[in-house]
XYZ file of C-alpha atoms in Angstrom:
259
model
C -92.151 50.094 -93.610
C -88.602 51.412 -93.623
C -86.224 48.766 -95.033
C -83.752 47.223 -92.625
C -81.025 46.902 -95.259
C -79.617 49.283 -97.849
C -79.318 47.009 -100.863
C -77.568 49.648 -102.968
C -74.803 49.841 -100.362
C -74.622 46.058 -100.206
C -74.264 45.829 -103.980
C -71.382 48.322 -103.908
C -69.692 46.396 -101.099
C -70.046 43.140 -103.023
C -68.744 44.661 -106.260
C -65.687 46.007 -104.448
C -65.109 42.672 -102.730
C -65.310 40.714 -105.981
C -62.167 42.440 -107.242
C -59.883 41.115 -104.536
C -61.439 38.420 -102.406
C -58.689 35.810 -102.913
C -57.503 36.112 -99.310
C -60.938 35.243 -97.921
C -61.825 32.633 -100.583
C -60.527 29.638 -98.547
C -62.831 30.557 -95.650
C -65.840 30.974 -97.942
C -65.032 27.699 -99.717
C -64.868 25.889 -96.378
C -68.234 27.293 -95.309
C -69.752 26.307 -98.658
C -68.265 22.796 -98.379
C -69.949 22.318 -94.999
C -73.270 22.937 -96.722
C -72.543 20.740 -99.728
C -71.646 17.839 -97.431
C -75.377 17.496 -96.825
C -75.756 16.239 -100.399
C -73.964 13.077 -99.344
C -76.728 12.383 -96.809
C -79.289 11.663 -99.536
C -79.413 8.942 -102.177
C -81.265 11.294 -104.525
C -79.332 12.176 -107.678
C -79.641 15.684 -109.071
C -79.217 17.049 -112.585
C -79.960 20.798 -112.612
C -78.614 22.977 -109.806
C -79.016 26.649 -108.974
C -76.122 28.234 -107.107
C -77.848 31.209 -105.483
C -75.383 33.836 -104.316
C -72.407 31.500 -103.987
C -69.932 34.174 -105.153
C -68.836 31.863 -107.956
C -67.203 29.452 -105.502
C -70.003 26.915 -105.222
C -70.801 26.484 -108.926
C -67.501 24.744 -109.864
C -67.965 22.226 -107.041
C -71.472 21.419 -108.241
C -70.261 21.108 -111.834
C -67.560 18.695 -110.657
C -70.372 16.499 -109.332
C -71.752 16.283 -112.880
C -74.611 18.759 -112.516
C -75.745 21.405 -114.962
C -75.292 24.625 -112.995
C -76.848 28.070 -113.114
C -75.234 30.794 -110.990
C -77.515 33.604 -109.806
C -75.955 36.771 -108.390
C -77.015 40.341 -107.676
C -73.465 41.515 -108.305
C -72.373 40.524 -111.846
C -68.664 40.696 -110.967
C -68.935 37.511 -108.902
C -70.082 35.543 -111.948
C -66.565 35.719 -113.395
C -65.620 33.078 -110.826
C -68.045 30.572 -112.377
C -67.095 30.500 -116.073
C -68.639 27.099 -116.768
C -72.071 27.893 -115.368
C -75.065 29.569 -116.949
C -75.183 33.091 -115.534
C -78.281 34.792 -114.167
C -78.362 38.347 -112.776
C -81.229 38.752 -110.345
C -83.095 41.615 -108.721
C -83.400 41.758 -104.912
C -87.192 42.080 -105.023
C -87.989 39.765 -107.922
C -85.440 37.031 -108.573
C -87.107 36.246 -111.929
C -86.158 32.585 -111.566
C -87.762 30.107 -113.963
C -90.373 28.090 -112.125
C -89.780 24.383 -111.478
C -86.466 24.586 -113.369
C -84.097 23.034 -110.808
C -84.018 19.904 -108.713
C -81.357 21.370 -106.399
C -80.870 24.892 -105.047
C -77.846 25.835 -102.944
C -77.791 29.211 -101.146
C -74.555 29.544 -99.155
C -74.534 32.587 -96.868
C -76.621 34.589 -99.336
C -80.005 35.099 -97.650
C -79.236 37.178 -94.555
C -79.387 40.587 -96.285
C -83.036 40.347 -97.364
C -85.736 42.412 -95.681
C -88.319 39.922 -96.952
C -86.713 36.591 -96.149
C -90.047 34.720 -96.234
C -90.666 36.076 -99.740
C -87.159 35.095 -100.832
C -87.694 31.535 -99.615
C -91.027 31.319 -101.441
C -89.390 32.426 -104.708
C -86.681 29.812 -104.308
C -89.177 27.080 -103.475
C -91.161 27.886 -106.623
C -87.983 27.495 -108.690
C -87.666 23.894 -107.497
C -89.202 20.934 -109.259
C -91.398 18.625 -107.195
C -89.191 16.638 -104.794
C -86.331 19.092 -105.391
C -83.928 19.871 -102.542
C -83.142 23.269 -101.035
C -79.972 23.767 -98.979
C -78.959 27.083 -97.424
C -76.724 28.462 -94.716
C -77.431 31.632 -92.753
C -75.601 33.310 -89.851
C -77.601 33.144 -86.632
C -77.914 35.144 -83.428
C -74.561 35.163 -81.638
C -72.486 35.512 -84.803
C -69.851 38.261 -84.357
C -71.362 39.061 -80.959
C -68.058 40.159 -79.306
C -67.444 42.558 -82.210
C -70.983 43.946 -81.981
C -70.652 44.598 -78.246
C -67.153 46.084 -78.498
C -68.219 48.550 -81.204
C -71.317 49.673 -79.290
C -69.393 50.172 -76.052
C -66.513 52.023 -77.729
C -68.817 54.344 -79.693
C -70.907 55.199 -76.642
C -67.757 55.932 -74.660
C -66.321 58.193 -77.363
C -69.442 59.985 -78.601
C -72.244 59.350 -76.116
C -74.367 57.699 -78.798
C -74.441 54.426 -80.702
C -75.330 53.322 -84.227
C -75.734 49.777 -85.561
C -72.577 48.411 -87.189
C -73.224 44.657 -87.207
C -76.357 43.161 -88.749
C -79.029 41.559 -86.583
C -79.252 37.815 -87.094
C -82.253 35.509 -86.611
C -82.561 32.663 -84.130
C -82.537 29.037 -85.222
C -86.211 28.498 -84.410
C -87.128 31.536 -86.527
C -85.527 30.228 -89.718
C -86.987 26.765 -89.155
C -90.436 28.328 -89.005
C -89.783 30.373 -92.144
C -89.010 27.220 -94.125
C -92.378 25.808 -93.166
C -94.167 29.081 -93.952
C -92.539 29.133 -97.397
C -94.104 25.754 -98.211
C -91.102 23.455 -97.926
C -91.738 19.850 -96.948
C -89.661 18.160 -94.229
C -88.039 21.445 -93.147
C -84.950 21.080 -90.944
C -82.695 23.744 -89.428
C -79.477 22.624 -87.734
C -76.934 24.684 -85.830
C -73.245 24.450 -86.669
C -70.941 26.462 -84.416
C -67.629 27.628 -85.880
C -64.902 29.688 -84.255
C -62.816 31.981 -86.447
C -59.320 32.617 -85.081
C -57.198 35.688 -85.851
C -53.652 36.636 -84.907
C -54.534 40.320 -85.311
C -58.032 41.752 -84.685
C -57.741 44.103 -87.672
C -57.650 41.035 -89.939
C -61.229 40.295 -88.910
C -62.397 43.635 -90.325
C -60.375 43.060 -93.487
C -61.999 39.647 -93.971
C -65.495 41.065 -93.569
C -64.662 43.680 -96.196
C -63.194 41.095 -98.587
C -66.329 38.964 -98.250
C -68.612 41.921 -98.998
C -70.074 41.737 -95.495
C -69.469 45.275 -94.273
C -72.236 47.393 -92.772
C -75.215 47.840 -95.113
C -77.886 48.602 -92.524
C -80.249 51.396 -93.510
C -79.986 52.859 -90.005
C -76.175 52.961 -90.039
C -74.526 56.273 -89.242
C -73.358 58.273 -92.256
C -70.963 60.295 -90.087
C -67.233 59.663 -90.316
C -66.517 57.596 -87.189
C -64.026 58.888 -84.617
C -60.483 57.839 -85.510
C -60.197 56.071 -82.163
C -63.385 54.011 -82.567
C -62.091 50.896 -84.270
C -58.727 50.717 -82.432
C -60.586 51.042 -79.113
C -63.214 48.446 -80.035
C -60.668 45.971 -81.401
C -58.554 46.315 -78.258
C -61.512 45.044 -76.238
C -62.142 41.855 -78.199
C -61.558 38.711 -76.128
C -58.128 37.148 -76.657
C -57.185 33.547 -75.923
C -53.584 32.397 -76.173
C -52.727 35.472 -78.199
C -55.525 35.065 -80.742
C -58.867 36.776 -81.201
C -61.665 34.214 -81.359
C -64.865 35.178 -83.148
C -67.990 32.969 -83.155
C -69.892 32.106 -86.312
C -73.170 30.383 -85.571
C -74.312 28.864 -88.832
C -77.840 27.693 -89.509
C -77.982 24.859 -92.054
C -81.412 24.841 -93.676
C -82.862 21.874 -95.533
C -86.226 21.632 -97.243
C -87.892 19.748 -100.082
C -90.341 20.977 -102.664
C -93.601 19.104 -102.166
C -94.184 16.289 -104.627
């Protein structure tokens, strides 16, 4: 089966983003904080946490809670943001995580680029100790939808053809089912709807680049896009009171390792 994502391209995008992501860091920290708030909903106390793909922003918050933290990243450059954590460089196919080593795993916006998401969830569940907690956030269907539609319409108008430029995202019921398939107990998937607001539409593209979230689809066009493509697409984004509003539909996933 042809892979949906080009992980080599993603790794390059992430490495480039790690060198200058300060402008987008507050947004990523806010999204991570929304996930970590779920820790306050349980009386369970944790000792050993895995920050899986948190770009080095989640590990310091976990350490401040008194946990021993391991940061796992595919792009080593992000680990520089988590100097106090144990560092682990993982492979996209085999995470090589120690089994039953953690009682808490946090995966903030780090699972949506995997072709084999069920397999990724199984690997993470196996890394949990019995009764360990898994928390993750993933973008869902509807995220960046105005941008997706504007790019498709502009490219078809200019060239007569279209190529995918925004990743497909799953539906909430899909990720809830995947948690159960991966063997998590008490699986829960909640929807949190966030609206990103921009004074200038070009800032949206800059933020996606700074977060390492630019196009890494295997089926993406390798041609140089027409110079008019992005200006035309951005001019068609919906504007409200002088600002471009972009939806982020966030799935908050919770599951426990069976006791």
